[in-house]
């Protein structure tokens, strides 16, 4: 086959388009919001989309460190969003969902290596009761080192699938109370299990005593945004993991708009066109 007939890889075409867009977009993107990264597992044993290898995670943290990012807490983020409190230069919130034991064994030393803290959303019924998840002793050690721990509910049931409000409130309140009892610290932040929520769940989360809640909706968070639908940047394991991480971090709003377009096309009955929009 002649060289002229070879097709360029789709990922190469996408990156080229993004770089061209960036010539116009990047000068306008300052002040577009605070990035909140979303991780799950970090280990070399599991091989699934939610598990990064230690090498991949280390490379991503090294990039953040060399780029001058400063890790912040959920409180710092929400104070900024709600009251305009000044954040350090290049703020970033690093979050982990579920509370897997490798967060302590693998991610914790890497974060310390680069002088970062992070926030862990804990499934409180699993902590100390399941070998796949952190123990309360490990959680307390990390908490004493400046890491944050918040609620991911009692047992990770998708809240929108629960029909009884009392059961939903139990998931929300008992997990918060468990964390407060173990850490002797007020717990005010929630990550919705599976990213599943609706307006009714938001109202119950407010009733349960939370100040803000995080979704898995792709995007950044800017002043005056809705505090119970905070965006994050989910980081997945895949081929070209670092490239995908870099693109999601630096072109978040472009991918957010593409995701919204994809969702709109699907709702309008054009799934084939929607499927042609590839989001790293």
GROMACS .gro file of C-alpha atoms in nm:
model
  280
    1UNK     CA    1   0.000   0.000   0.000
    2UNK     CA    2   0.137   0.340  -0.094
    3UNK     CA    3   0.213   0.593   0.177
    4UNK     CA    4  -0.051   0.829   0.043
    5UNK     CA    5  -0.324   0.572   0.109
    6UNK     CA    6  -0.233   0.503   0.473
    7UNK     CA    7  -0.488   0.633   0.719
    8UNK     CA    8  -0.375   0.838   1.016
    9UNK     CA    9  -0.472   0.697   1.357
   10UNK     CA   10  -0.788   0.853   1.498
   11UNK     CA   11  -0.611   0.953   1.819
   12UNK     CA   12  -0.349   1.143   1.614
   13UNK     CA   13  -0.622   1.330   1.425
   14UNK     CA   14  -0.799   1.418   1.752
   15UNK     CA   15  -0.482   1.552   1.913
   16UNK     CA   16  -0.403   1.760   1.603
   17UNK     CA   17  -0.751   1.913   1.611
   18UNK     CA   18  -0.722   1.983   1.983
   19UNK     CA   19  -0.386   2.152   1.939
   20UNK     CA   20  -0.531   2.373   1.667
   21UNK     CA   21  -0.827   2.461   1.888
   22UNK     CA   22  -0.592   2.536   2.175
   23UNK     CA   23  -0.431   2.822   1.982
   24UNK     CA   24  -0.764   3.002   2.020
   25UNK     CA   25  -0.897   2.837   2.336
   26UNK     CA   26  -0.610   2.841   2.588
   27UNK     CA   27  -0.575   3.221   2.609
   28UNK     CA   28  -0.944   3.233   2.703
   29UNK     CA   29  -0.937   2.945   2.952
   30UNK     CA   30  -0.781   3.112   3.256
   31UNK     CA   31  -1.021   3.127   3.546
   32UNK     CA   32  -1.235   2.851   3.394
   33UNK     CA   33  -1.253   2.661   3.721
   34UNK     CA   34  -1.067   2.433   3.958
   35UNK     CA   35  -0.986   2.078   3.842
   36UNK     CA   36  -1.093   1.791   4.068
   37UNK     CA   37  -0.931   1.462   3.970
   38UNK     CA   38  -1.118   1.138   4.039
   39UNK     CA   39  -0.932   0.809   4.094
   40UNK     CA   40  -1.029   0.468   4.230
   41UNK     CA   41  -0.763   0.195   4.255
   42UNK     CA   42  -0.386   0.218   4.215
   43UNK     CA   43  -0.209  -0.118   4.189
   44UNK     CA   44  -0.029  -0.352   3.954
   45UNK     CA   45  -0.259  -0.649   4.003
   46UNK     CA   46  -0.605  -0.553   3.881
   47UNK     CA   47  -0.650  -0.475   3.513
   48UNK     CA   48  -0.964  -0.274   3.460
   49UNK     CA   49  -1.062   0.076   3.358
   50UNK     CA   50  -1.076   0.202   3.719
   51UNK     CA   51  -0.728   0.078   3.816
   52UNK     CA   52  -0.409   0.266   3.729
   53UNK     CA   53  -0.069   0.102   3.769
   54UNK     CA   54   0.170   0.255   4.024
   55UNK     CA   55   0.390   0.371   3.736
   56UNK     CA   56   0.102   0.549   3.563
   57UNK     CA   57  -0.009   0.720   3.882
   58UNK     CA   58   0.348   0.823   3.967
   59UNK     CA   59   0.390   0.978   3.621
   60UNK     CA   60   0.070   1.178   3.663
   61UNK     CA   61   0.167   1.307   4.009
   62UNK     CA   62   0.515   1.394   3.878
   63UNK     CA   63   0.353   1.600   3.603
   64UNK     CA   64   0.136   1.788   3.853
   65UNK     CA   65   0.437   1.853   4.075
   66UNK     CA   66   0.657   1.979   3.790
   67UNK     CA   67   0.370   2.194   3.661
   68UNK     CA   68   0.340   2.374   3.995
   69UNK     CA   69   0.001   2.245   4.109
   70UNK     CA   70  -0.098   2.279   4.476
   71UNK     CA   71  -0.331   2.020   4.630
   72UNK     CA   72  -0.629   2.160   4.820
   73UNK     CA   73  -0.908   2.015   5.036
   74UNK     CA   74  -1.283   2.002   4.969
   75UNK     CA   75  -1.332   2.275   5.230
   76UNK     CA   76  -1.086   2.504   5.055
   77UNK     CA   77  -1.258   2.439   4.722
   78UNK     CA   78  -1.610   2.500   4.853
   79UNK     CA   79  -1.506   2.810   5.050
   80UNK     CA   80  -1.367   2.945   4.723
   81UNK     CA   81  -1.676   2.854   4.522
   82UNK     CA   82  -1.920   2.988   4.778
   83UNK     CA   83  -1.740   3.288   4.925
   84UNK     CA   84  -1.462   3.369   4.679
   85UNK     CA   85  -1.189   3.271   4.926
   86UNK     CA   86  -0.849   3.298   4.759
   87UNK     CA   87  -0.685   2.969   4.662
   88UNK     CA   88  -0.314   2.902   4.614
   89UNK     CA   89  -0.171   2.925   4.263
   90UNK     CA   90  -0.262   2.631   4.036
   91UNK     CA   91  -0.502   2.463   4.281
   92UNK     CA   92  -0.611   2.105   4.227
   93UNK     CA   93  -0.824   1.867   4.433
   94UNK     CA   94  -0.716   1.501   4.410
   95UNK     CA   95  -0.992   1.258   4.507
   96UNK     CA   96  -1.029   0.881   4.540
   97UNK     CA   97  -1.362   0.697   4.559
   98UNK     CA   98  -1.440   0.387   4.768
   99UNK     CA   99  -1.135   0.367   4.997
  100UNK     CA  100  -0.946   0.069   4.854
  101UNK     CA  101  -0.652  -0.067   5.054
  102UNK     CA  102  -0.412   0.013   4.770
  103UNK     CA  103  -0.490   0.381   4.827
  104UNK     CA  104  -0.290   0.342   5.149
  105UNK     CA  105  -0.038   0.086   5.027
  106UNK     CA  106   0.043   0.240   4.687
  107UNK     CA  107  -0.110   0.585   4.631
  108UNK     CA  108  -0.029   0.729   4.975
  109UNK     CA  109   0.354   0.694   4.943
  110UNK     CA  110   0.346   0.837   4.590
  111UNK     CA  111   0.139   1.136   4.701
  112UNK     CA  112   0.383   1.198   4.987
  113UNK     CA  113   0.674   1.171   4.746
  114UNK     CA  114   0.540   1.472   4.554
  115UNK     CA  115   0.416   1.660   4.865
  116UNK     CA  116   0.049   1.624   4.773
  117UNK     CA  117  -0.249   1.558   4.994
  118UNK     CA  118  -0.572   1.403   4.868
  119UNK     CA  119  -0.932   1.336   4.966
  120UNK     CA  120  -1.073   0.984   5.004
  121UNK     CA  121  -1.448   0.921   4.986
  122UNK     CA  122  -1.503   0.620   5.213
  123UNK     CA  123  -1.768   0.346   5.206
  124UNK     CA  124  -1.784   0.326   5.583
  125UNK     CA  125  -1.936  -0.024   5.617
  126UNK     CA  126  -1.642  -0.163   5.419
  127UNK     CA  127  -1.364   0.013   5.614
  128UNK     CA  128  -1.199  -0.239   5.845
  129UNK     CA  129  -1.446  -0.512   5.742
  130UNK     CA  130  -1.318  -0.610   5.400
  131UNK     CA  131  -0.957  -0.682   5.301
  132UNK     CA  132  -0.999  -0.487   4.976
  133UNK     CA  133  -1.055  -0.164   5.170
  134UNK     CA  134  -0.855   0.049   5.413
  135UNK     CA  135  -0.871  -0.008   5.786
  136UNK     CA  136  -0.964   0.265   6.031
  137UNK     CA  137  -0.606   0.256   6.161
  138UNK     CA  138  -0.475   0.335   5.812
  139UNK     CA  139  -0.737   0.604   5.764
  140UNK     CA  140  -0.644   0.765   6.097
  141UNK     CA  141  -0.274   0.762   6.009
  142UNK     CA  142  -0.335   0.938   5.679
  143UNK     CA  143  -0.579   1.182   5.839
  144UNK     CA  144  -0.309   1.279   6.091
  145UNK     CA  145  -0.079   1.353   5.795
  146UNK     CA  146  -0.321   1.607   5.649
  147UNK     CA  147  -0.527   1.388   5.415
  148UNK     CA  148  -0.906   1.435   5.402
  149UNK     CA  149  -1.175   1.170   5.440
  150UNK     CA  150  -1.536   1.222   5.341
  151UNK     CA  151  -1.849   1.015   5.278
  152UNK     CA  152  -1.923   0.774   4.994
  153UNK     CA  153  -2.227   0.645   5.186
  154UNK     CA  154  -2.268   0.344   5.411
  155UNK     CA  155  -2.258   0.060   5.158
  156UNK     CA  156  -2.232   0.214   4.809
  157UNK     CA  157  -2.592   0.155   4.704
  158UNK     CA  158  -2.696   0.373   4.410
  159UNK     CA  159  -2.914   0.627   4.589
  160UNK     CA  160  -3.151   0.679   4.297
  161UNK     CA  161  -3.236   0.307   4.308
  162UNK     CA  162  -3.356   0.323   4.671
  163UNK     CA  163  -3.729   0.388   4.696
  164UNK     CA  164  -3.753   0.458   5.069
  165UNK     CA  165  -3.635   0.800   5.188
  166UNK     CA  166  -3.550   0.664   5.532
  167UNK     CA  167  -3.312   0.413   5.374
  168UNK     CA  168  -3.147   0.686   5.166
  169UNK     CA  169  -3.105   0.905   5.473
  170UNK     CA  170  -2.960   0.609   5.662
  171UNK     CA  171  -2.694   0.567   5.390
  172UNK     CA  172  -2.612   0.937   5.408
  173UNK     CA  173  -2.630   1.003   5.781
  174UNK     CA  174  -2.479   0.684   5.924
  175UNK     CA  175  -2.174   0.708   5.698
  176UNK     CA  176  -2.119   1.068   5.802
  177UNK     CA  177  -2.160   0.980   6.169
  178UNK     CA  178  -1.919   0.687   6.141
  179UNK     CA  179  -1.647   0.906   5.993
  180UNK     CA  180  -1.708   1.174   6.254
  181UNK     CA  181  -1.683   0.920   6.535
  182UNK     CA  182  -1.357   0.771   6.408
  183UNK     CA  183  -1.187   1.097   6.309
  184UNK     CA  184  -1.341   1.337   6.563
  185UNK     CA  185  -1.396   1.576   6.274
  186UNK     CA  186  -1.709   1.723   6.114
  187UNK     CA  187  -1.787   1.557   5.781
  188UNK     CA  188  -1.955   1.784   5.525
  189UNK     CA  189  -1.881   1.642   5.178
  190UNK     CA  190  -2.027   1.354   4.980
  191UNK     CA  191  -1.948   1.170   4.658
  192UNK     CA  192  -2.255   1.007   4.504
  193UNK     CA  193  -2.205   0.629   4.455
  194UNK     CA  194  -2.176   0.559   4.085
  195UNK     CA  195  -2.231   0.930   4.026
  196UNK     CA  196  -2.606   0.862   4.051
  197UNK     CA  197  -2.822   1.147   4.178
  198UNK     CA  198  -3.131   1.353   4.103
  199UNK     CA  199  -3.294   1.658   4.258
  200UNK     CA  200  -3.463   1.449   4.526
  201UNK     CA  201  -3.129   1.294   4.630
  202UNK     CA  202  -2.978   1.643   4.644
  203UNK     CA  203  -3.251   1.759   4.882
  204UNK     CA  204  -3.197   1.454   5.104
  205UNK     CA  205  -2.820   1.513   5.106
  206UNK     CA  206  -2.885   1.866   5.229
  207UNK     CA  207  -3.123   1.730   5.491
  208UNK     CA  208  -2.855   1.481   5.601
  209UNK     CA  209  -2.619   1.766   5.686
  210UNK     CA  210  -2.387   1.786   5.388
  211UNK     CA  211  -2.251   2.113   5.258
  212UNK     CA  212  -2.164   1.995   4.904
  213UNK     CA  213  -2.151   1.682   4.691
  214UNK     CA  214  -1.937   1.555   4.404
  215UNK     CA  215  -2.055   1.386   4.085
  216UNK     CA  216  -1.854   1.213   3.814
  217UNK     CA  217  -1.970   1.468   3.556
  218UNK     CA  218  -1.673   1.578   3.349
  219UNK     CA  219  -1.585   1.941   3.407
  220UNK     CA  220  -1.420   2.195   3.636
  221UNK     CA  221  -1.577   2.389   3.921
  222UNK     CA  222  -1.606   2.768   3.913
  223UNK     CA  223  -1.737   3.032   4.154
  224UNK     CA  224  -2.117   3.029   4.194
  225UNK     CA  225  -2.155   2.678   4.054
  226UNK     CA  226  -2.407   2.439   4.212
  227UNK     CA  227  -2.249   2.292   4.525
  228UNK     CA  228  -2.440   1.963   4.514
  229UNK     CA  229  -2.345   1.880   4.155
  230UNK     CA  230  -1.972   1.949   4.164
  231UNK     CA  231  -1.783   1.827   3.859
  232UNK     CA  232  -1.476   1.608   3.855
  233UNK     CA  233  -1.231   1.477   3.596
  234UNK     CA  234  -1.249   1.096   3.603
  235UNK     CA  235  -0.911   0.940   3.529
  236UNK     CA  236  -0.928   0.599   3.364
  237UNK     CA  237  -0.672   0.334   3.281
  238UNK     CA  238  -0.640   0.265   2.910
  239UNK     CA  239  -0.390   0.270   2.629
  240UNK     CA  240  -0.202   0.600   2.627
  241UNK     CA  241  -0.312   0.659   2.992
  242UNK     CA  242  -0.080   0.955   3.048
  243UNK     CA  243  -0.186   1.122   2.724
  244UNK     CA  244  -0.552   1.080   2.816
  245UNK     CA  245  -0.481   1.224   3.163
  246UNK     CA  246  -0.300   1.522   3.010
  247UNK     CA  247  -0.579   1.589   2.761
  248UNK     CA  248  -0.855   1.564   3.022
  249UNK     CA  249  -0.670   1.796   3.260
  250UNK     CA  250  -0.570   2.059   3.006
  251UNK     CA  251  -0.872   2.050   2.772
  252UNK     CA  252  -1.146   1.975   3.025
  253UNK     CA  253  -1.398   2.224   2.894
  254UNK     CA  254  -1.360   2.112   2.534
  255UNK     CA  255  -1.433   1.753   2.636
  256UNK     CA  256  -1.721   1.872   2.855
  257UNK     CA  257  -1.881   2.043   2.555
  258UNK     CA  258  -1.820   1.735   2.339
  259UNK     CA  259  -1.982   1.513   2.604
  260UNK     CA  260  -2.284   1.745   2.620
  261UNK     CA  261  -2.309   1.734   2.240
  262UNK     CA  262  -2.284   1.355   2.243
  263UNK     CA  263  -2.558   1.328   2.506
  264UNK     CA  264  -2.781   1.569   2.313
  265UNK     CA  265  -2.741   1.375   1.989
  266UNK     CA  266  -2.830   1.052   2.169
  267UNK     CA  267  -3.143   1.209   2.317
  268UNK     CA  268  -3.239   1.342   1.972
  269UNK     CA  269  -3.226   0.993   1.822
  270UNK     CA  270  -2.891   1.015   1.644
  271UNK     CA  271  -2.685   0.748   1.825
  272UNK     CA  272  -2.463   0.672   1.525
  273UNK     CA  273  -2.352   1.034   1.500
  274UNK     CA  274  -2.310   1.046   1.879
  275UNK     CA  275  -2.091   0.735   1.876
  276UNK     CA  276  -1.856   0.903   1.629
  277UNK     CA  277  -1.764   1.161   1.896
  278UNK     CA  278  -1.475   1.001   2.084
  279UNK     CA  279  -1.382   1.144   2.421
  280UNK     CA  280  -1.048   1.029   2.570
   0.00000   0.00000   0.00000
